[in-house]
Amino acid sequence: SGLLPLLKDWISKAEGNHQRIPCTVFDLGSGAGRDVCYLAEETKAFYHNSILQQHTKEQNKLHCNQFPLHFVGIDNHKGSARRCEPLWRNRRIDDITTSHLMNLNKLDLVSDCFTNTTFIDQATKSEKSQTAVLCIYAIRFLNRKLLSYIASSASSIENIDHESPSLYLPIGTIMAMSHFCKPTKTAEWNFDHPKVSNVLDRDELS
């Protein structure tokens, strides 16, 4: 994953700068939670095996040994949480992961989710605290309207969807995406799944 090195680098810099504000990583269209699981497990292992051991070796006392990231999987399927939670518990990352039910076509809900301080954990039906947004990513999930809306946060151009609230994300927020893409601009798409309408054109995101 090209995203994993960025998250590890952020953890290292956060520890070096003694940053004590945990940050949230959102998975858009998280499905069964496998990508959340991979990133949460790998970054947690990196933190404990590299960062904490380095502090111990240098005999430096950590200001706080709380893992600095929380991963939130967002999906509109009501059964998503039931699929995510057993996997996350089995991999021992359920303490740093949350499943959230939301329709990502409703941009007002998206704005609320990214900017509110609390939201409902779909699995436990309990209220969870949220911290500053560090990263938003989508794996094999394409919603062009949503991507344009997120991109508007980093643009000086006024939000063209006047029915939705303007989105303001912290400077430096990471947006990552991995999806099916045509090899060239004029290439045909000779596959049944996904449909050609759900495939990125070459350089579409540039």
Tab-separated table of C-alpha atoms in Angstrom:
chain	number	residue	atom	x	y	z
A	1	SER	CA	0.000	0.000	0.000
A	2	GLY	CA	1.384	3.403	-1.001
A	3	LEU	CA	-0.613	4.922	1.821
A	4	LEU	CA	1.065	2.936	4.583
A	5	PRO	CA	4.484	4.686	4.322
A	6	LEU	CA	2.747	8.071	4.572
A	7	LEU	CA	0.964	7.046	7.775
A	8	LYS	CA	4.159	5.621	9.261
A	9	ASP	CA	6.005	8.818	8.384
A	10	TRP	CA	3.293	10.873	10.059
A	11	ILE	CA	3.520	8.742	13.216
A	12	SER	CA	7.293	9.225	13.348
A	13	LYS	CA	7.015	12.981	12.901
A	14	ALA	CA	4.172	13.228	15.404
A	15	GLU	CA	6.288	11.464	18.021
A	16	GLY	CA	9.321	13.577	17.180
A	17	ASN	CA	7.297	16.766	17.576
A	18	HIS	CA	5.615	15.429	20.747
A	19	GLN	CA	2.241	15.883	19.074
A	20	ARG	CA	-0.409	14.625	21.452
A	21	ILE	CA	-3.534	15.160	19.343
A	22	PRO	CA	-4.771	11.807	17.928
A	23	CYS	CA	-6.004	11.939	14.347
A	24	THR	CA	-8.661	10.062	12.371
A	25	VAL	CA	-8.231	8.026	9.183
A	26	PHE	CA	-11.445	7.493	7.164
A	27	ASP	CA	-12.058	4.598	4.757
A	28	LEU	CA	-14.835	5.530	2.297
A	29	GLY	CA	-16.905	2.516	1.255
A	30	SER	CA	-15.098	0.258	3.710
A	31	GLY	CA	-17.161	-2.902	3.049
A	32	ALA	CA	-15.937	-5.801	5.178
A	33	GLY	CA	-13.173	-3.676	6.695
A	34	ARG	CA	-10.159	-5.509	5.276
A	35	ASP	CA	-8.305	-2.348	4.209
A	36	VAL	CA	-8.970	-0.745	7.588
A	37	CYS	CA	-7.650	-3.912	9.192
A	38	TYR	CA	-4.437	-3.901	7.179
A	39	LEU	CA	-3.597	-0.243	7.762
A	40	ALA	CA	-4.576	-0.276	11.443
A	41	GLU	CA	-2.634	-3.464	12.164
A	42	GLU	CA	0.497	-2.374	10.306
A	43	THR	CA	0.626	1.139	11.786
A	44	LYS	CA	-0.051	-0.171	15.290
A	45	ALA	CA	2.768	-2.714	14.913
A	46	PHE	CA	5.088	0.000	13.587
A	47	TYR	CA	4.256	2.243	16.524
A	48	HIS	CA	4.880	-0.412	19.161
A	49	ASN	CA	7.842	-2.141	17.515
A	50	SER	CA	9.686	0.931	16.259
A	51	ILE	CA	8.599	4.067	18.059
A	52	LEU	CA	8.147	2.714	21.578
A	53	GLN	CA	11.244	0.525	21.414
A	54	GLN	CA	13.325	3.449	20.187
A	55	HIS	CA	12.180	5.558	23.127
A	56	THR	CA	13.003	2.712	25.489
A	57	LYS	CA	16.451	2.287	23.936
A	58	GLU	CA	17.170	5.981	24.296
A	59	GLN	CA	15.680	5.886	27.801
A	60	ASN	CA	13.325	8.678	26.920
A	61	LYS	CA	10.069	8.844	28.764
A	62	LEU	CA	7.095	9.171	26.426
A	63	HIS	CA	4.807	12.060	27.160
A	64	CYS	CA	1.930	9.730	26.348
A	65	ASN	CA	1.994	6.204	24.952
A	66	GLN	CA	-1.447	6.363	23.351
A	67	PHE	CA	-1.525	5.185	19.740
A	68	PRO	CA	-2.005	8.401	17.729
A	69	LEU	CA	-4.435	7.167	15.039
A	70	HIS	CA	-8.049	6.008	14.936
A	71	PHE	CA	-9.490	4.297	11.845
A	72	VAL	CA	-13.143	4.767	10.850
A	73	GLY	CA	-14.731	2.609	8.158
A	74	ILE	CA	-17.727	4.268	6.490
A	75	ASP	CA	-20.251	2.231	4.528
A	76	ASN	CA	-23.945	2.489	3.595
A	77	HIS	CA	-24.558	-1.256	3.958
A	78	LYS	CA	-26.246	-2.114	7.239
A	79	GLY	CA	-24.391	-5.428	7.424
A	80	SER	CA	-20.964	-3.842	7.118
A	81	ALA	CA	-20.392	-3.543	10.858
A	82	ARG	CA	-21.296	-7.201	11.406
A	83	ARG	CA	-18.582	-8.180	8.934
A	84	CYS	CA	-15.975	-5.720	10.210
A	85	GLU	CA	-16.121	-6.222	13.944
A	86	PRO	CA	-15.195	-9.952	14.152
A	87	LEU	CA	-12.190	-9.386	11.897
A	88	TRP	CA	-11.027	-6.358	13.867
A	89	ARG	CA	-11.430	-8.151	17.198
A	90	ASN	CA	-9.559	-11.187	15.920
A	91	ARG	CA	-6.669	-9.004	14.751
A	92	ARG	CA	-6.733	-7.052	18.067
A	93	ILE	CA	-7.340	-3.653	16.532
A	94	ASP	CA	-10.936	-3.153	17.709
A	95	ASP	CA	-9.659	-0.535	20.180
A	96	ILE	CA	-8.486	1.726	17.338
A	97	THR	CA	-11.249	1.072	14.773
A	98	THR	CA	-14.878	2.097	14.376
A	99	SER	CA	-17.592	1.208	11.857
A	100	HIS	CA	-19.902	4.053	10.842
A	101	LEU	CA	-23.112	3.721	8.782
A	102	MET	CA	-23.621	6.616	6.366
A	103	ASN	CA	-24.888	7.379	2.869
A	104	LEU	CA	-21.869	8.955	1.155
A	105	ASN	CA	-24.125	10.486	-1.504
A	106	LYS	CA	-25.501	12.874	1.126
A	107	LEU	CA	-22.806	15.525	1.271
A	108	ASP	CA	-24.293	17.284	4.276
A	109	LEU	CA	-23.809	14.072	6.262
A	110	VAL	CA	-20.274	13.787	4.922
A	111	SER	CA	-19.476	17.296	6.103
A	112	ASP	CA	-20.946	16.581	9.529
A	113	CYS	CA	-18.976	13.349	9.825
A	114	PHE	CA	-15.655	14.992	8.973
A	115	THR	CA	-16.154	18.027	11.184
A	116	ASN	CA	-18.241	16.887	14.175
A	117	THR	CA	-16.558	15.841	17.402
A	118	THR	CA	-18.711	12.731	17.892
A	119	PHE	CA	-20.515	10.107	15.817
A	120	ILE	CA	-22.312	6.794	16.345
A	121	ASP	CA	-20.403	3.509	16.176
A	122	GLN	CA	-22.685	1.262	14.111
A	123	ALA	CA	-21.483	-1.945	15.780
A	124	THR	CA	-21.923	-0.879	19.405
A	125	LYS	CA	-24.564	1.849	18.861
A	126	SER	CA	-22.467	4.002	21.180
A	127	GLU	CA	-21.227	7.552	20.735
A	128	LYS	CA	-17.546	7.819	19.836
A	129	SER	CA	-15.284	10.826	20.065
A	130	GLN	CA	-13.624	12.033	16.899
A	131	THR	CA	-10.337	13.862	16.483
A	132	ALA	CA	-8.777	15.903	13.682
A	133	VAL	CA	-8.934	14.363	10.200
A	134	LEU	CA	-5.528	13.141	8.985
A	135	CYS	CA	-6.442	10.976	6.006
A	136	ILE	CA	-9.382	10.065	3.753
A	137	TYR	CA	-8.982	7.152	1.374
A	138	ALA	CA	-11.071	4.999	-0.974
A	139	ILE	CA	-10.134	1.520	-2.226
A	140	ARG	CA	-12.158	0.181	-5.180
A	141	PHE	CA	-14.866	2.739	-4.390
A	142	LEU	CA	-15.714	5.515	-6.854
A	143	ASN	CA	-18.108	8.370	-6.155
A	144	ARG	CA	-17.217	11.291	-8.425
A	145	LYS	CA	-19.535	13.747	-6.720
A	146	LEU	CA	-18.017	12.926	-3.343
A	147	LEU	CA	-14.444	13.200	-4.658
A	148	SER	CA	-15.189	16.628	-6.147
A	149	TYR	CA	-16.691	17.705	-2.852
A	150	ILE	CA	-13.628	16.594	-0.877
A	151	ALA	CA	-11.331	18.262	-3.414
A	152	SER	CA	-13.235	21.527	-2.970
A	153	SER	CA	-11.844	21.727	0.563
A	154	ALA	CA	-8.361	22.262	-0.871
A	155	SER	CA	-9.500	24.652	-3.592
A	156	SER	CA	-10.018	28.388	-3.634
A	157	ILE	CA	-12.949	27.813	-5.988
A	158	GLU	CA	-16.333	28.163	-4.311
A	159	ASN	CA	-18.253	24.937	-3.769
A	160	ILE	CA	-20.380	24.481	-6.892
A	161	ASP	CA	-22.959	22.409	-5.006
A	162	HIS	CA	-24.717	25.245	-3.205
A	163	GLU	CA	-27.115	22.837	-1.501
A	164	SER	CA	-24.262	21.288	0.491
A	165	PRO	CA	-22.213	23.040	3.180
A	166	SER	CA	-18.648	24.014	2.377
A	167	LEU	CA	-16.133	21.445	3.530
A	168	TYR	CA	-13.092	22.567	5.502
A	169	LEU	CA	-10.412	19.957	6.167
A	170	PRO	CA	-7.149	20.566	8.034
A	171	ILE	CA	-4.178	21.694	5.944
A	172	GLY	CA	-2.119	18.638	5.059
A	173	THR	CA	-5.032	16.181	5.024
A	174	ILE	CA	-4.082	13.116	2.959
A	175	MET	CA	-6.493	11.992	0.222
A	176	ALA	CA	-5.644	8.609	-1.291
A	177	MET	CA	-7.403	6.414	-3.815
A	178	SER	CA	-6.862	3.042	-5.496
A	179	HIS	CA	-9.287	2.106	-8.243
A	180	PHE	CA	-9.724	0.531	-11.672
A	181	CYS	CA	-8.399	2.739	-14.472
A	182	LYS	CA	-8.204	2.538	-18.242
A	183	PRO	CA	-4.644	2.039	-19.545
A	184	THR	CA	-4.974	4.863	-22.102
A	185	LYS	CA	-7.397	7.693	-22.787
A	186	THR	CA	-8.920	5.961	-25.823
A	187	ALA	CA	-8.891	2.398	-24.457
A	188	GLU	CA	-12.062	0.331	-24.346
A	189	TRP	CA	-13.190	-1.465	-21.203
A	190	ASN	CA	-13.933	-5.080	-22.084
A	191	PHE	CA	-14.881	-6.331	-18.632
A	192	ASP	CA	-18.255	-7.008	-17.034
A	193	HIS	CA	-17.200	-5.790	-13.603
A	194	PRO	CA	-16.921	-3.039	-12.753
A	195	LYS	CA	-19.071	-1.283	-15.328
A	196	VAL	CA	-17.284	1.194	-17.555
A	197	SER	CA	-19.150	4.060	-15.856
A	198	ASN	CA	-17.436	3.059	-12.605
A	199	VAL	CA	-13.943	3.046	-14.091
A	200	LEU	CA	-11.602	6.026	-14.033
A	201	ASP	CA	-10.486	7.529	-17.301
A	202	ARG	CA	-6.749	7.888	-17.704
A	203	ASP	CA	-5.514	10.998	-15.856
A	204	GLU	CA	-9.047	11.751	-14.656
A	205	LEU	CA	-7.830	12.601	-11.151
A	206	SER	CA	-4.908	14.753	-12.272
